[in-house]
PDB file of C-alpha atoms in Angstrom:
ATOM      1  CA  MET A   1     202.184 -28.829  34.729  1.00 58.00           C
ATOM      2  CA  SER A   2     201.839 -32.254  34.593  1.00 73.00           C
ATOM      3  CA  ARG A   3     199.651 -33.258  31.345  1.00 87.00           C
ATOM      4  CA  GLU A   4     195.743 -35.387  32.622  1.00 91.00           C
ATOM      5  CA  ARG A   5     194.392 -36.886  29.865  1.00 94.00           C
ATOM      6  CA  PHE A   6     191.538 -39.076  30.739  1.00 97.00           C
ATOM      7  CA  VAL A   7     189.771 -41.201  27.978  1.00 97.00           C
ATOM      8  CA  PHE A   8     185.981 -42.784  28.479  1.00 98.00           C
ATOM      9  CA  ASP A   9     184.622 -45.877  28.040  1.00 98.00           C
ATOM     10  CA  ALA A  10     181.233 -46.438  27.153  1.00 98.00           C
ATOM     11  CA  SER A  11     180.005 -47.148  30.852  1.00 98.00           C
ATOM     12  CA  ALA A  12     182.089 -44.127  32.073  1.00 98.00           C
ATOM     13  CA  LEU A  13     179.513 -42.398  28.972  1.00 97.00           C
ATOM     14  CA  LEU A  14     176.827 -44.170  30.352  1.00 97.00           C
ATOM     15  CA  ALA A  15     177.665 -43.265  34.137  1.00 97.00           C
ATOM     16  CA  ALA A  16     178.120 -39.597  33.416  1.00 96.00           C
ATOM     17  CA  GLY A  17     174.824 -39.745  31.249  1.00 94.00           C
ATOM     18  CA  SER A  18     173.165 -41.654  34.491  1.00 94.00           C
ATOM     19  CA  GLY A  19     174.738 -38.641  36.825  1.00 94.00           C
ATOM     20  CA  ASN A  20     177.857 -40.506  38.621  1.00 96.00           C
ATOM     21  CA  GLN A  21     179.816 -37.521  40.190  1.00 96.00           C
ATOM     22  CA  LEU A  22     183.095 -38.379  39.453  1.00 95.00           C
ATOM     23  CA  ALA A  23     182.387 -38.635  36.040  1.00 95.00           C
ATOM     24  CA  SER A  24     180.640 -35.376  36.644  1.00 94.00           C
ATOM     25  CA  THR A  25     183.474 -33.944  38.114  1.00 94.00           C
ATOM     26  CA  LEU A  26     186.061 -35.813  35.872  1.00 93.00           C
ATOM     27  CA  ILE A  27     183.903 -33.462  32.896  1.00 93.00           C
ATOM     28  CA  HIS A  28     183.835 -30.516  34.435  1.00 92.00           C
ATOM     29  CA  GLN A  29     187.508 -29.989  35.581  1.00 91.00           C
ATOM     30  CA  ALA A  30     188.390 -31.044  31.415  1.00 88.00           C
ATOM     31  CA  ASN A  31     186.584 -27.788  30.572  1.00 87.00           C
ATOM     32  CA  LEU A  32     188.205 -25.653  33.788  1.00 90.00           C
ATOM     33  CA  LYS A  33     191.743 -26.828  33.980  1.00 90.00           C
ATOM     34  CA  PRO A  34     193.630 -26.253  30.747  1.00 88.00           C
ATOM     35  CA  GLU A  35     196.192 -28.935  31.898  1.00 90.00           C
ATOM     36  CA  TRP A  36     193.695 -31.329  31.269  1.00 91.00           C
ATOM     37  CA  SER A  37     192.493 -33.095  28.775  1.00 93.00           C
ATOM     38  CA  LEU A  38     189.066 -35.361  27.694  1.00 95.00           C
ATOM     39  CA  TYR A  39     188.354 -38.179  25.077  1.00 96.00           C
ATOM     40  CA  VAL A  40     186.553 -40.301  23.696  1.00 97.00           C
ATOM     41  CA  PRO A  41     187.246 -43.039  21.278  1.00 97.00           C
ATOM     42  CA  LEU A  42     183.945 -42.756  18.758  1.00 96.00           C
ATOM     43  CA  CYS A  43     183.151 -47.155  19.276  1.00 96.00           C
ATOM     44  CA  ALA A  44     182.702 -45.686  22.973  1.00 97.00           C
ATOM     45  CA  LEU A  45     180.195 -43.302  21.411  1.00 97.00           C
ATOM     46  CA  VAL A  46     178.336 -45.970  19.664  1.00 96.00           C
ATOM     47  CA  GLN A  47     178.633 -48.439  22.213  1.00 96.00           C
ATOM     48  CA  ALA A  48     177.135 -46.053  24.251  1.00 97.00           C
ATOM     49  CA  GLU A  49     174.424 -44.532  22.295  1.00 97.00           C
ATOM     50  CA  TRP A  50     173.142 -48.435  21.600  1.00 95.00           C
ATOM     51  CA  ASP A  51     172.706 -49.109  24.837  1.00 95.00           C
ATOM     52  CA  ARG A  52     171.218 -45.669  25.884  1.00 96.00           C
ATOM     53  CA  LYS A  53     169.217 -43.519  23.001  1.00 97.00           C
ATOM     54  CA  GLY A  54     170.328 -40.010  23.472  1.00 96.00           C
ATOM     55  CA  ILE A  55     173.913 -39.932  24.701  1.00 96.00           C
ATOM     56  CA  ALA A  56     175.310 -39.254  22.068  1.00 96.00           C
ATOM     57  CA  GLU A  57     173.723 -36.089  20.637  1.00 96.00           C
ATOM     58  CA  HIS A  58     174.008 -35.321  24.810  1.00 93.00           C
ATOM     59  CA  PHE A  59     178.393 -35.616  24.775  1.00 94.00           C
ATOM     60  CA  ALA A  60     178.494 -33.854  20.942  1.00 94.00           C
ATOM     61  CA  ALA A  61     176.916 -31.099  22.467  1.00 93.00           C
ATOM     62  CA  LEU A  62     179.684 -30.888  25.438  1.00 91.00           C
ATOM     63  CA  PRO A  63     182.547 -28.287  25.391  1.00 87.00           C
ATOM     64  CA  GLY A  64     186.132 -29.285  25.335  1.00 86.00           C
ATOM     65  CA  VAL A  65     184.804 -33.417  24.963  1.00 92.00           C
ATOM     66  CA  ALA A  66     187.887 -34.194  22.414  1.00 93.00           C
ATOM     67  CA  PHE A  67     186.430 -37.318  19.950  1.00 96.00           C
ATOM     68  CA  LEU A  68     188.606 -39.692  18.007  1.00 94.00           C
ATOM     69  CA  GLU A  69     187.780 -41.292  15.198  1.00 93.00           C
ATOM     70  CA  LEU A  70     188.517 -44.628  14.260  1.00 90.00           C
ATOM     71  CA  ASP A  71     190.663 -43.927  11.723  1.00 89.00           C
ATOM     72  CA  LEU A  72     193.644 -46.380  10.445  1.00 90.00           C
ATOM     73  CA  PRO A  73     195.609 -47.699  13.424  1.00 86.00           C
ATOM     74  CA  ALA A  74     192.640 -47.495  15.533  1.00 88.00           C
ATOM     75  CA  ALA A  75     191.198 -49.266  12.756  1.00 90.00           C
ATOM     76  CA  LEU A  76     193.783 -52.328  12.538  1.00 89.00           C
ATOM     77  CA  THR A  77     193.971 -52.881  16.146  1.00 85.00           C
ATOM     78  CA  THR A  78     189.817 -53.033  16.287  1.00 87.00           C
ATOM     79  CA  SER A  79     189.781 -55.101  13.618  1.00 89.00           C
ATOM     80  CA  LYS A  80     191.298 -57.273  15.777  1.00 90.00           C
ATOM     81  CA  SER A  81     189.045 -57.596  18.323  1.00 86.00           C
ATOM     82  CA  PRO A  82     186.216 -60.188  18.365  1.00 86.00           C
ATOM     83  CA  PRO A  83     183.074 -57.760  18.054  1.00 82.00           C
ATOM     84  CA  GLU A  84     181.858 -57.881  21.300  1.00 84.00           C
ATOM     85  CA  THR A  85     185.023 -55.825  22.922  1.00 87.00           C
ATOM     86  CA  TRP A  86     185.366 -53.720  19.559  1.00 89.00           C
ATOM     87  CA  SER A  87     184.550 -50.201  21.394  1.00 93.00           C
ATOM     88  CA  GLU A  88     187.150 -51.270  24.263  1.00 95.00           C
ATOM     89  CA  SER A  89     189.687 -52.375  21.919  1.00 93.00           C
ATOM     90  CA  HIS A  90     189.434 -48.718  20.816  1.00 95.00           C
ATOM     91  CA  VAL A  91     189.475 -47.185  23.882  1.00 96.00           C
ATOM     92  CA  VAL A  92     192.976 -49.156  24.931  1.00 95.00           C
ATOM     93  CA  HIS A  93     194.272 -48.148  21.290  1.00 93.00           C
ATOM     94  CA  ALA A  94     194.121 -44.574  22.580  1.00 94.00           C
ATOM     95  CA  ALA A  95     194.765 -44.540  25.759  1.00 95.00           C
ATOM     96  CA  THR A  96     197.221 -47.508  25.682  1.00 92.00           C
ATOM     97  CA  PRO A  97     201.351 -45.105  25.593  1.00 91.00           C
ATOM     98  CA  GLY A  98     203.756 -45.472  22.705  1.00 87.00           C
ATOM     99  CA  PRO A  99     203.960 -43.328  19.093  1.00 84.00           C
ATOM    100  CA  LEU A 100     200.733 -44.470  17.629  1.00 75.00           C
ATOM    101  CA  SER A 101     198.166 -43.528  20.657  1.00 79.00           C
ATOM    102  CA  PRO A 102     196.275 -40.352  19.767  1.00 81.00           C
ATOM    103  CA  VAL A 103     195.915 -39.282  23.132  1.00 83.00           C
ATOM    104  CA  SER A 104     199.470 -38.477  23.715  1.00 84.00           C
ATOM    105  CA  PRO A 105     203.191 -40.912  24.029  1.00 83.00           C
ATOM    106  CA  ASP A 106     202.919 -41.603  27.058  1.00 88.00           C
ATOM    107  CA  GLY A 107     198.491 -42.800  26.971  1.00 90.00           C
ATOM    108  CA  GLY A 108     195.543 -41.809  28.796  1.00 95.00           C
ATOM    109  CA  THR A 109     193.927 -43.241  32.067  1.00 97.00           C
ATOM    110  CA  VAL A 110     190.700 -45.354  30.847  1.00 98.00           C
ATOM    111  CA  VAL A 111     187.680 -43.954  33.100  1.00 98.00           C
ATOM    112  CA  THR A 112     185.017 -46.735  32.831  1.00 98.00           C
ATOM    113  CA  THR A 113     183.484 -48.442  35.677  1.00 98.00           C
ATOM    114  CA  ARG A 114     185.066 -52.014  34.442  1.00 97.00           C
ATOM    115  CA  PRO A 115     188.433 -51.718  35.095  1.00 97.00           C
ATOM    116  CA  GLU A 116     188.629 -55.623  34.620  1.00 97.00           C
ATOM    117  CA  HIS A 117     187.751 -54.732  31.522  1.00 95.00           C
ATOM    118  CA  TYR A 118     192.171 -52.726  30.643  1.00 96.00           C
ATOM    119  CA  PRO A 119     194.669 -55.385  32.479  1.00 96.00           C
ATOM    120  CA  GLY A 120     197.859 -53.573  31.635  1.00 95.00           C
ATOM    121  CA  LEU A 121     196.520 -49.189  31.332  1.00 96.00           C
ATOM    122  CA  ARG A 122     195.813 -47.270  34.455  1.00 96.00           C
ATOM    123  CA  THR A 123     192.601 -46.948  34.927  1.00 98.00           C
ATOM    124  CA  LEU A 124     190.027 -44.379  36.930  1.00 97.00           C
ATOM    125  CA  ASP A 125     187.333 -46.789  38.858  1.00 98.00           C
ATOM    126  CA  ILE A 126     184.133 -44.377  38.828  1.00 97.00           C
ATOM    127  CA  ARG A 127     181.716 -46.899  40.338  1.00 95.00           C
ATOM    128  CA  PRO A 128     180.400 -45.624  43.267  1.00 86.00           C
TER     129      PRO A 128
END
């Protein structure tokens, strides 16, 4: 059984909060399929909350969502990014394959409406 690991960025959180069908399906399926995992880096959650008030509480109430803290390795990675990209930097840290990935040594698939922000990573473009 292969594992699917999805890392939502702020744009995906906002899309899901606006009723994006693909994002909603991923969230639903992650609750039904034990081999699917859904991750939200907390920097992405904060960015989405700044853009749309109330979305953080909405996602915090969803079962099956794992929230990724800004631990020391993530903070060291994120601190090297310009302030306007710190949220994406936390997503990149989470989804990048390697021993420090909090998701998996194989990394994860970034769920986004802006795949161009994640060159070199597996992405799932959820734009309609």
